[in-house]
């Protein structure tokens, strides 16, 4: 496997007031790798993901994405955000724009693509997630699962090297989870780097190359899914797994 | 009406075309009326045009002021926030008539002698500053109503802060702020009548003059009122159609 680092974090710290959310998190992610990040609520896994494109600024430590240091330099930030796409738990589709414009907006504004090119590209991506026929509707007219597939298409429209997923199926009705996972599974096989914060253990086990278990702001386990599910090394991970399984 | 709801774009166009036609045909229409209205037809038509110009200029400038000051009130830069707070506090706390008189009396003294603002310009400035203060609060409320996730999504896609504001935050905040802004605009149409105090020949001034020379208040004020009603109807039709248009994507 090609092991070229794409994201490197060193001793990343983050506080929310008195709450110490991330305690010196160090990890390296490689091109083409699909990493599942799991852990209990409040363990810092979403916060960690959000520091990677600076939706949360880290207090200390360093984050490097595709060779660019993530800091207060807005040029660096813009460069990184062009390479890193994000899919949110609550979709966050632009509610005043049609599906087509949701997907076409960023390539037009950020990549300066012409309207015709951007919309052609958007249509192709919508076809890929099975929603070409919904292009002229507004987000509220779509189901949650459909909205999340649009959100994935929107992120892909920028041709990112890395896709961050922040609990992409947690806000969905159970019967819609699968349609989103199908799209994500297909993406995982295209060689794009994916970091997925998730509660979907099935997805983590089947699709991820690597599994990270967060607890109390630190990475407790960093291993393969097979190893993690068979032999969790820490007591905390065992408890977590038994609770997830009993549900 | 269903048609109006389904065709907001055409309704907006229609209301504006209607307004222009009304102003254009007003003179000939009123000329048909008996004494004392008929002979003063041209004055009424001119007065109505002045009222509409005051409304349009102050209304548009007031939107710009409202957006700028509304953003200022949300700024993290304290002095700017204080300045905008002070502006809203001052303007909302003093009578519009006083503001109009103040601009009219003070502005010519402050400006260099080569620039002589007309009475009309003084009225337009005072009205714009006034409605701007009220708009500020509406815009601020609208911006606060945009969910933070919308901003995060735009920033994560690489849009700059300015692009995020222009493409995402402003259009979404406007559909929240619009009903209140429309309210301010409807008030503005009638507030232009206070320009009467600084001798701008707007509609109320004309009515008052015709009344003073004819001693027939009922037909004069009826005519004036009907013209105002037509104008406010045109503007409220415009704003409610705009509301429908911006509402796209809000409900099923």
Short mmCIF file of C-alpha atoms in Angstrom, two decimals:
data_model
loop_
_atom_site.label_atom_id
_atom_site.label_comp_id
_atom_site.label_asym_id
_atom_site.label_seq_id
_atom_site.Cartn_x
_atom_site.Cartn_y
_atom_site.Cartn_z
CA UNK A 1 0.00 0.00 0.00
CA UNK A 2 1.16 3.49 -0.85
CA UNK A 3 1.94 5.15 2.47
CA UNK A 4 2.15 8.86 1.72
CA UNK A 5 1.09 10.93 4.74
CA UNK A 6 -1.72 13.41 3.99
CA UNK A 7 -2.68 14.58 7.49
CA UNK A 8 -0.31 14.74 10.41
CA UNK A 9 -1.32 15.95 13.85
CA UNK A 10 1.16 16.38 16.70
CA UNK A 11 0.09 16.88 20.32
CA UNK A 12 -3.13 18.65 19.38
CA UNK A 13 -4.77 20.31 22.38
CA UNK A 14 -8.20 21.88 22.60
CA UNK A 15 -10.07 23.42 25.51
CA UNK A 16 -13.66 24.61 25.69
CA UNK A 17 -13.46 26.86 28.74
CA UNK A 18 -12.48 24.58 31.59
CA UNK A 19 -13.23 21.43 29.59
CA UNK A 20 -10.14 19.78 28.15
CA UNK A 21 -11.57 18.29 24.93
CA UNK A 22 -8.38 17.08 23.22
CA UNK A 23 -5.29 16.10 25.18
CA UNK A 24 -2.23 15.99 22.96
CA UNK A 25 -3.65 13.96 20.08
CA UNK A 26 -0.97 12.64 17.72
CA UNK A 27 -1.80 10.67 14.60
CA UNK A 28 -0.83 10.42 10.94
CA UNK A 29 -3.26 9.57 8.16
CA UNK A 30 -2.17 8.26 4.81
CA UNK A 31 -3.46 8.78 1.29
CA UNK A 32 -6.26 6.45 0.32
CA UNK A 33 -6.81 5.25 3.86
CA UNK A 34 -10.32 4.91 5.27
CA UNK A 35 -10.27 5.52 9.01
CA UNK A 36 -13.23 5.02 11.29
CA UNK A 37 -13.15 7.11 14.45
CA UNK A 38 -15.37 5.82 17.22
CA UNK A 39 -15.88 6.45 20.90
CA UNK A 40 -18.43 7.54 23.47
CA UNK A 41 -20.22 10.91 23.31
CA UNK A 42 -18.01 13.75 24.49
CA UNK A 43 -14.83 11.76 23.93
CA UNK A 44 -13.47 14.40 21.55
CA UNK A 45 -13.80 12.49 18.27
CA UNK A 46 -15.95 15.10 16.51
CA UNK A 47 -13.87 17.95 17.94
CA UNK A 48 -10.73 16.29 16.61
CA UNK A 49 -12.27 15.92 13.15
CA UNK A 50 -13.36 19.57 13.20
CA UNK A 51 -9.85 20.78 14.05
CA UNK A 52 -8.60 19.19 10.81
CA UNK A 53 -10.25 21.90 8.67
CA UNK A 54 -10.20 24.45 11.48
CA UNK A 55 -13.91 24.62 12.17
CA UNK A 56 -12.39 24.43 15.64
CA UNK A 57 -9.00 26.09 16.09
CA UNK A 58 -6.58 23.98 18.14
CA UNK A 59 -4.95 25.61 21.15
CA UNK A 60 -1.59 23.86 20.93
CA UNK A 61 0.25 21.29 18.85
CA UNK A 62 0.49 21.20 15.07
CA UNK A 63 -1.68 20.02 12.21
CA UNK A 64 -0.30 19.59 8.71
CA UNK A 65 -2.57 18.78 5.77
CA UNK A 66 -1.01 17.85 2.43
CA UNK A 67 2.21 19.52 3.54
CA UNK A 68 0.53 22.77 4.60
CA UNK A 69 0.62 23.87 8.22
CA UNK A 70 -2.81 24.73 9.60
CA UNK A 71 -2.52 28.00 11.53
CA UNK A 72 -3.88 31.54 11.61
CA UNK A 73 -2.59 32.19 8.08
CA UNK A 74 -5.76 32.54 6.01
CA UNK A 75 -3.95 31.52 2.80
CA UNK A 76 -3.03 28.21 4.39
CA UNK A 77 -6.55 27.77 5.62
CA UNK A 78 -8.06 28.45 2.20
CA UNK A 79 -5.62 26.05 0.56
CA UNK A 80 -6.45 23.32 3.05
CA UNK A 81 -10.19 23.80 2.85
CA UNK A 82 -10.01 23.37 -0.91
CA UNK A 83 -8.46 19.94 -0.40
CA UNK A 84 -10.58 18.78 2.51
CA UNK A 85 -14.30 18.17 2.08
CA UNK A 86 -16.70 17.72 4.98
CA UNK A 87 -20.02 15.98 5.48
CA UNK A 88 -21.98 17.01 8.56
CA UNK A 89 -24.33 15.16 10.86
CA UNK A 90 -27.14 17.61 10.10
CA UNK A 91 -26.35 17.80 6.33
CA UNK A 92 -26.23 21.65 6.36
CA UNK A 93 -27.39 21.93 2.76
CA UNK A 94 -27.92 25.56 1.77
CA UNK A 95 -31.65 25.79 2.32
CA UNK A 96 -32.29 28.69 -0.09
CA UNK A 97 -30.58 27.01 -3.05
CA UNK A 98 -31.69 24.14 -5.26
CA UNK A 99 -29.89 20.82 -5.03
CA UNK A 100 -28.04 21.59 -8.25
CA UNK A 101 -26.86 24.98 -7.00
CA UNK A 102 -25.86 23.50 -3.65
CA UNK A 103 -23.42 21.26 -5.48
CA UNK A 104 -22.32 23.79 -8.12
CA UNK A 105 -21.74 26.78 -5.83
CA UNK A 106 -18.28 26.03 -4.41
CA UNK A 107 -16.66 25.06 -7.76
CA UNK A 108 -18.00 28.32 -9.22
CA UNK A 109 -16.90 30.52 -6.34
CA UNK A 110 -13.71 28.83 -5.19
CA UNK A 111 -12.44 27.12 -8.36
CA UNK A 112 -13.82 29.91 -10.60
CA UNK A 113 -15.47 27.33 -12.83
CA UNK A 114 -18.04 28.60 -15.34
CA UNK A 115 -21.70 28.13 -14.41
CA UNK A 116 -22.25 25.66 -17.26
CA UNK A 117 -19.23 23.55 -16.33
CA UNK A 118 -20.03 23.61 -12.63
CA UNK A 119 -23.62 22.56 -13.22
CA UNK A 120 -22.62 19.82 -15.64
CA UNK A 121 -20.22 18.52 -13.02
CA UNK A 122 -22.88 18.82 -10.32
CA UNK A 123 -25.32 16.81 -12.42
CA UNK A 124 -22.74 14.08 -12.98
CA UNK A 125 -22.08 13.89 -9.22
CA UNK A 126 -25.79 13.86 -8.45
CA UNK A 127 -26.17 10.99 -10.87
CA UNK A 128 -23.42 9.17 -9.05
CA UNK A 129 -25.32 9.43 -5.74
CA UNK A 130 -28.58 8.53 -7.53
CA UNK A 131 -30.28 11.93 -7.26
CA UNK A 132 -30.02 13.44 -10.72
CA UNK A 133 -33.81 13.63 -11.01
CA UNK A 134 -34.00 15.74 -7.81
CA UNK A 135 -31.59 18.43 -9.07
CA UNK A 136 -34.15 21.22 -9.26
CA UNK A 137 -35.78 20.61 -5.89
CA UNK A 138 -34.91 22.38 -2.66
CA UNK A 139 -33.32 20.58 0.31
CA UNK A 140 -36.54 20.56 2.38
CA UNK A 141 -38.25 18.57 -0.35
CA UNK A 142 -35.81 15.67 0.10
CA UNK A 143 -35.63 12.97 2.76
CA UNK A 144 -32.76 12.98 5.24
CA UNK A 145 -30.95 10.19 3.41
CA UNK A 146 -31.28 12.01 0.11
CA UNK A 147 -30.04 15.25 1.67
CA UNK A 148 -26.98 13.52 3.04
CA UNK A 149 -26.21 12.03 -0.37
CA UNK A 150 -26.45 15.54 -1.85
CA UNK A 151 -24.10 16.76 0.89
CA UNK A 152 -21.59 14.09 -0.17
CA UNK A 153 -21.93 15.15 -3.81
CA UNK A 154 -21.43 18.77 -2.74
CA UNK A 155 -18.21 17.89 -0.92
CA UNK A 156 -16.98 15.84 -3.91
CA UNK A 157 -17.59 18.73 -6.31
CA UNK A 158 -14.41 20.38 -5.00
CA UNK A 159 -12.37 17.25 -5.88
CA UNK A 160 -11.02 17.02 -2.34
CA UNK A 161 -8.13 14.76 -1.43
CA UNK A 162 -9.64 14.10 1.96
CA UNK A 163 -13.27 13.72 3.03
CA UNK A 164 -14.23 14.21 6.66
CA UNK A 165 -17.52 12.65 7.80
CA UNK A 166 -18.89 13.87 11.13
CA UNK A 167 -21.43 11.24 12.21
CA UNK A 168 -23.03 11.24 8.74
CA UNK A 169 -25.82 8.81 9.61
CA UNK A 170 -26.62 9.82 13.20
CA UNK A 171 -29.44 12.21 12.28
CA UNK A 172 -31.11 9.77 9.90
CA UNK A 173 -34.13 7.56 10.31
CA UNK A 174 -32.97 3.93 10.48
CA UNK A 175 -34.33 3.01 7.06
CA UNK A 176 -32.28 5.79 5.43
CA UNK A 177 -28.94 4.92 6.95
CA UNK A 178 -28.19 2.28 4.38
CA UNK A 179 -28.56 4.45 1.28
CA UNK A 180 -25.90 6.80 2.69
CA UNK A 181 -23.61 3.95 3.69
CA UNK A 182 -23.88 2.52 0.18
CA UNK A 183 -22.56 5.78 -1.26
CA UNK A 184 -19.79 5.97 1.34
CA UNK A 185 -18.80 2.37 0.72
CA UNK A 186 -18.53 3.03 -3.01
CA UNK A 187 -16.41 6.13 -2.28
CA UNK A 188 -14.08 4.18 -0.03
CA UNK A 189 -13.14 2.02 -3.00
CA UNK A 190 -12.19 5.01 -5.18
CA UNK A 191 -9.00 5.68 -3.25
CA UNK A 192 -10.05 8.95 -1.63
CA UNK A 193 -8.83 9.46 1.93
CA UNK A 194 -11.73 9.25 4.36
CA UNK A 195 -11.97 9.98 8.08
CA UNK A 196 -15.33 8.89 9.40
CA UNK A 197 -16.59 9.66 12.88
CA UNK A 198 -19.36 7.13 13.25
CA UNK A 199 -21.51 4.98 15.45
CA UNK A 200 -22.05 2.50 12.61
CA UNK A 201 -19.96 -0.43 13.83
CA UNK A 202 -20.89 -2.49 10.77
CA UNK A 203 -19.49 0.19 8.48
CA UNK A 204 -16.36 0.55 10.60
CA UNK A 205 -15.76 -3.19 10.55
CA UNK A 206 -16.41 -3.79 6.85
CA UNK A 207 -15.16 -0.65 5.12
CA UNK A 208 -12.47 0.96 7.26
CA UNK A 209 -8.77 0.11 6.91
CA UNK A 210 -8.04 1.55 10.30
CA UNK A 211 -9.93 2.15 13.50
CA UNK A 212 -9.33 4.81 16.13
CA UNK A 213 -11.03 4.68 19.50
CA UNK A 214 -11.30 7.98 21.36
CA UNK A 215 -11.95 8.41 25.05
CA UNK A 216 -11.66 11.50 27.26
CA UNK A 217 -9.79 13.50 24.64
CA UNK A 218 -7.09 10.92 23.84
CA UNK A 219 -6.67 8.17 21.27
CA UNK A 220 -6.97 5.02 23.33
CA UNK A 221 -6.65 2.52 20.51
CA UNK A 222 -5.31 2.88 16.98
CA UNK A 223 -5.51 -0.41 15.18
CA UNK A 224 -7.33 -2.38 12.50
CA UNK A 225 -11.09 -2.92 12.78
CA UNK A 226 -10.65 -6.68 12.87
CA UNK A 227 -8.20 -6.45 15.77
CA UNK A 228 -10.31 -3.90 17.64
CA UNK A 229 -13.54 -5.84 17.46
CA UNK A 230 -11.87 -9.16 18.28
CA UNK A 231 -9.46 -8.02 21.03
CA UNK A 232 -10.00 -4.52 22.37
CA UNK A 233 -6.91 -3.74 24.44
CA UNK A 234 -8.48 -1.39 26.98
CA UNK A 235 -11.20 -1.97 29.52
CA UNK A 236 -12.91 1.24 28.39
CA UNK A 237 -13.08 -0.05 24.80
CA UNK A 238 -14.49 -3.39 25.95
CA UNK A 239 -17.25 -1.62 27.91
CA UNK A 240 -18.01 0.60 24.92
CA UNK A 241 -18.24 -2.39 22.58
CA UNK A 242 -20.48 -4.36 24.90
CA UNK A 243 -22.83 -1.37 25.19
CA UNK A 244 -22.91 -0.84 21.45
CA UNK A 245 -23.55 -4.52 20.81
CA UNK A 246 -26.34 -4.81 23.34
CA UNK A 247 -28.25 -2.08 21.48
CA UNK B 1 -54.51 35.12 -4.66
CA UNK B 2 -53.10 31.92 -6.05
CA UNK B 3 -51.69 33.43 -9.22
CA UNK B 4 -49.77 36.00 -7.21
CA UNK B 5 -48.32 33.25 -4.99
CA UNK B 6 -47.28 31.17 -7.98
CA UNK B 7 -45.81 34.00 -10.02
CA UNK B 8 -43.97 36.24 -7.57
CA UNK B 9 -41.56 37.44 -10.25
CA UNK B 10 -44.34 38.61 -12.54
CA UNK B 11 -46.21 40.12 -9.59
CA UNK B 12 -43.16 42.17 -8.64
CA UNK B 13 -42.74 43.34 -12.20
CA UNK B 14 -46.47 44.05 -12.44
CA UNK B 15 -46.54 46.13 -9.26
CA UNK B 16 -43.67 48.28 -10.47
CA UNK B 17 -45.06 48.67 -14.00
CA UNK B 18 -48.38 49.53 -12.39
CA UNK B 19 -46.72 52.15 -10.23
CA UNK B 20 -44.97 53.75 -13.20
CA UNK B 21 -48.18 53.74 -15.25
CA UNK B 22 -50.07 55.22 -12.32
CA UNK B 23 -47.57 58.07 -11.92
CA UNK B 24 -47.50 58.64 -15.67
CA UNK B 25 -51.29 58.69 -16.08
CA UNK B 26 -52.08 60.36 -12.76
CA UNK B 27 -52.05 63.90 -14.15
CA UNK B 28 -54.52 63.18 -16.95
CA UNK B 29 -56.68 61.08 -14.62
CA UNK B 30 -57.00 63.76 -11.96
CA UNK B 31 -57.55 66.44 -14.60
CA UNK B 32 -60.96 64.85 -15.19
CA UNK B 33 -62.00 65.55 -11.61
CA UNK B 34 -64.10 68.61 -10.79
CA UNK B 35 -62.95 71.70 -8.85
CA UNK B 36 -60.78 72.05 -6.81
CA UNK B 37 -58.91 68.85 -7.77
CA UNK B 38 -58.97 69.01 -11.57
CA UNK B 39 -57.14 72.31 -12.02
CA UNK B 40 -54.40 71.17 -9.58
CA UNK B 41 -53.86 67.86 -11.41
CA UNK B 42 -50.31 68.61 -12.46
CA UNK B 43 -49.31 69.58 -8.90
CA UNK B 44 -50.80 66.37 -7.48
CA UNK B 45 -48.99 64.27 -10.08
CA UNK B 46 -45.68 66.06 -9.41
CA UNK B 47 -46.18 65.70 -5.66
CA UNK B 48 -46.85 61.98 -5.99
CA UNK B 49 -43.66 61.60 -8.04
CA UNK B 50 -41.63 63.41 -5.38
CA UNK B 51 -43.13 61.13 -2.72
CA UNK B 52 -42.21 58.03 -4.75
CA UNK B 53 -38.66 59.27 -5.39
CA UNK B 54 -38.17 60.02 -1.70
CA UNK B 55 -39.46 56.54 -0.84
CA UNK B 56 -37.27 54.77 -3.39
CA UNK B 57 -34.07 56.66 -2.58
CA UNK B 58 -34.46 56.56 1.19
CA UNK B 59 -35.76 52.98 1.03
CA UNK B 60 -32.79 51.64 -0.96
CA UNK B 61 -30.22 53.65 0.99
CA UNK B 62 -31.93 52.53 4.18
CA UNK B 63 -31.47 48.87 3.23
CA UNK B 64 -27.75 49.41 2.65
CA UNK B 65 -27.44 51.28 5.95
CA UNK B 66 -29.43 48.55 7.69
CA UNK B 67 -27.19 45.77 6.37
CA UNK B 68 -23.98 47.63 7.19
CA UNK B 69 -25.08 48.71 10.67
CA UNK B 70 -26.74 45.33 11.31
CA UNK B 71 -23.40 43.66 10.58
CA UNK B 72 -21.66 46.30 12.68
CA UNK B 73 -23.85 45.45 15.66
CA UNK B 74 -22.77 41.81 15.33
CA UNK B 75 -19.10 42.66 14.87
CA UNK B 76 -16.58 41.39 17.38
CA UNK B 77 -14.81 44.75 17.08
CA UNK B 78 -16.16 46.62 20.10
CA UNK B 79 -15.86 50.28 18.98
CA UNK B 80 -17.79 49.44 15.79
CA UNK B 81 -20.50 47.75 17.81
CA UNK B 82 -20.74 50.75 20.13
CA UNK B 83 -20.97 53.10 17.16
CA UNK B 84 -23.85 51.11 15.64
CA UNK B 85 -25.59 50.78 19.01
CA UNK B 86 -25.29 54.52 19.47
CA UNK B 87 -26.68 55.20 15.99
CA UNK B 88 -29.77 53.05 16.54
CA UNK B 89 -30.27 54.42 20.05
CA UNK B 90 -30.04 58.03 18.86
CA UNK B 91 -32.29 57.70 15.82
CA UNK B 92 -34.97 55.56 17.43
CA UNK B 93 -35.03 57.82 20.46
CA UNK B 94 -35.67 61.10 18.65
CA UNK B 95 -38.58 62.26 16.46
CA UNK B 96 -38.21 61.93 12.70
CA UNK B 97 -39.41 65.50 12.25
CA UNK B 98 -36.57 66.71 14.45
CA UNK B 99 -34.09 64.67 12.40
CA UNK B 100 -35.38 66.14 9.15
CA UNK B 101 -35.15 69.70 10.49
CA UNK B 102 -31.70 68.99 11.91
CA UNK B 103 -30.33 67.74 8.57
CA UNK B 104 -31.94 70.63 6.73
CA UNK B 105 -30.57 73.29 9.07
CA UNK B 106 -27.19 71.80 9.92
CA UNK B 107 -26.05 70.06 6.73
CA UNK B 108 -25.65 73.24 4.63
CA UNK B 109 -23.48 74.73 7.42
CA UNK B 110 -21.28 71.67 7.70
CA UNK B 111 -20.75 71.13 3.97
CA UNK B 112 -18.40 73.38 1.98
CA UNK B 113 -20.10 76.32 0.29
CA UNK B 114 -19.71 74.81 -3.18
CA UNK B 115 -22.03 71.93 -2.23
CA UNK B 116 -25.52 73.16 -1.62
CA UNK B 117 -27.85 70.27 -0.77
CA UNK B 118 -31.40 70.73 -2.00
CA UNK B 119 -34.38 70.47 0.34
CA UNK B 120 -35.18 67.20 -1.40
CA UNK B 121 -31.67 65.85 -0.73
CA UNK B 122 -31.91 66.84 2.96
CA UNK B 123 -35.23 65.05 3.28
CA UNK B 124 -33.91 61.94 1.51
CA UNK B 125 -30.82 61.82 3.74
CA UNK B 126 -32.80 62.23 6.96
CA UNK B 127 -35.36 59.60 5.91
CA UNK B 128 -32.63 57.15 4.86
CA UNK B 129 -30.78 57.56 8.16
CA UNK B 130 -34.06 57.12 10.03
CA UNK B 131 -35.34 54.00 8.28
CA UNK B 132 -31.77 52.65 8.30
CA UNK B 133 -31.81 52.56 12.10
CA UNK B 134 -35.03 50.56 12.15
CA UNK B 135 -33.73 48.28 9.36
CA UNK B 136 -30.57 47.65 11.38
CA UNK B 137 -32.49 45.73 14.01
CA UNK B 138 -34.42 43.72 11.39
CA UNK B 139 -31.24 42.76 9.55
CA UNK B 140 -29.47 41.85 12.78
CA UNK B 141 -32.35 39.58 13.74
CA UNK B 142 -32.31 38.01 10.28
CA UNK B 143 -28.58 37.29 10.42
CA UNK B 144 -28.90 35.76 13.89
CA UNK B 145 -31.62 33.47 12.55
CA UNK B 146 -29.29 31.82 10.00
CA UNK B 147 -28.20 28.47 11.49
CA UNK B 148 -24.48 28.30 12.20
CA UNK B 149 -24.24 25.03 10.27
CA UNK B 150 -24.88 26.94 7.04
CA UNK B 151 -21.81 29.09 7.67
CA UNK B 152 -19.71 26.08 8.65
CA UNK B 153 -20.70 24.23 5.49
CA UNK B 154 -19.78 27.20 3.31
CA UNK B 155 -16.45 27.75 5.06
CA UNK B 156 -15.64 24.03 4.91
CA UNK B 157 -16.19 24.16 1.14
CA UNK B 158 -13.54 26.87 0.92
CA UNK B 159 -15.79 29.91 0.43
CA UNK B 160 -14.23 33.09 1.82
CA UNK B 161 -15.95 34.99 4.65
CA UNK B 162 -17.22 37.55 2.12
CA UNK B 163 -18.52 34.87 -0.28
CA UNK B 164 -20.15 33.07 2.63
CA UNK B 165 -21.88 36.27 3.63
CA UNK B 166 -23.02 37.27 0.13
CA UNK B 167 -24.06 33.80 -1.10
CA UNK B 168 -25.39 32.18 2.05
CA UNK B 169 -25.95 34.42 5.07
CA UNK B 170 -27.37 37.53 3.38
CA UNK B 171 -30.04 35.77 1.23
CA UNK B 172 -31.10 33.57 4.13
CA UNK B 173 -31.23 36.44 6.61
CA UNK B 174 -33.22 38.56 4.14
CA UNK B 175 -36.08 36.11 3.96
CA UNK B 176 -36.35 36.31 7.75
CA UNK B 177 -35.94 40.08 7.85
CA UNK B 178 -38.15 40.90 4.89
CA UNK B 179 -41.58 41.09 6.59
CA UNK B 180 -40.19 43.59 9.09
CA UNK B 181 -38.32 45.51 6.38
CA UNK B 182 -41.53 45.65 4.34
CA UNK B 183 -43.27 47.12 7.37
CA UNK B 184 -40.63 49.83 7.58
CA UNK B 185 -41.01 50.56 3.87
CA UNK B 186 -44.78 50.97 4.23
CA UNK B 187 -44.14 53.42 7.07
CA UNK B 188 -41.58 55.23 4.97
CA UNK B 189 -44.07 55.96 2.17
CA UNK B 190 -46.11 57.96 4.66
CA UNK B 191 -43.16 59.34 6.63
CA UNK B 192 -42.04 61.17 3.48
CA UNK B 193 -44.93 63.54 4.21
CA UNK B 194 -42.81 65.08 6.98
CA UNK B 195 -40.55 66.51 4.27
CA UNK B 196 -43.41 68.99 4.05
CA UNK B 197 -41.83 70.76 7.04
CA UNK B 198 -38.73 71.70 5.03
CA UNK B 199 -40.74 72.85 2.02
CA UNK B 200 -40.27 69.83 -0.22
CA UNK B 201 -43.20 69.80 -2.66
CA UNK B 202 -44.30 66.26 -1.96
CA UNK B 203 -47.86 64.99 -1.94
CA UNK B 204 -48.97 66.23 1.49
CA UNK B 205 -47.55 69.68 0.81
CA UNK B 206 -49.51 69.85 -2.46
CA UNK B 207 -52.71 68.73 -0.75
CA UNK B 208 -52.23 71.31 1.93
CA UNK B 209 -51.61 74.06 -0.62
CA UNK B 210 -54.67 73.17 -2.70
CA UNK B 211 -56.75 73.06 0.44
CA UNK B 212 -55.45 76.43 1.57
CA UNK B 213 -56.45 78.09 -1.67
CA UNK B 214 -59.79 76.28 -2.18
CA UNK B 215 -61.05 75.87 1.39
CA UNK B 216 -62.36 72.40 0.40
CA UNK B 217 -60.57 69.96 2.69
CA UNK B 218 -62.73 66.88 2.03
CA UNK B 219 -62.09 66.36 -1.71
CA UNK B 220 -58.47 67.43 -1.33
CA UNK B 221 -57.61 65.09 1.50
CA UNK B 222 -59.63 62.25 -0.08
CA UNK B 223 -57.57 62.62 -3.26
CA UNK B 224 -54.33 62.74 -1.30
CA UNK B 225 -55.30 59.70 0.76
CA UNK B 226 -56.26 57.69 -2.33
CA UNK B 227 -52.91 58.46 -3.97
CA UNK B 228 -51.04 57.40 -0.81
CA UNK B 229 -53.10 54.21 -0.62
CA UNK B 230 -52.29 53.37 -4.23
CA UNK B 231 -48.59 53.94 -3.60
CA UNK B 232 -48.46 51.83 -0.43
CA UNK B 233 -50.44 49.10 -2.20
CA UNK B 234 -47.88 49.01 -5.01
CA UNK B 235 -44.99 48.81 -2.55
CA UNK B 236 -46.57 46.18 -0.31
CA UNK B 237 -47.49 44.07 -3.33
CA UNK B 238 -43.85 44.28 -4.37
CA UNK B 239 -42.52 43.28 -0.97
CA UNK B 240 -44.96 40.44 -0.37
CA UNK B 241 -44.18 39.01 -3.81
CA UNK B 242 -40.49 39.28 -2.98
CA UNK B 243 -41.22 37.46 0.26
CA UNK B 244 -42.87 34.63 -1.68
CA UNK B 245 -39.91 34.51 -4.03
CA UNK B 246 -37.33 34.34 -1.24
CA UNK B 247 -39.45 31.77 0.55
CA UNK B 248 -38.44 29.15 -2.01
CA UNK B 249 -36.97 26.16 -0.21
CA UNK B 250 -38.51 26.98 3.12
CA UNK B 251 -41.55 24.75 3.07
CA UNK B 252 -42.81 21.79 1.17
#
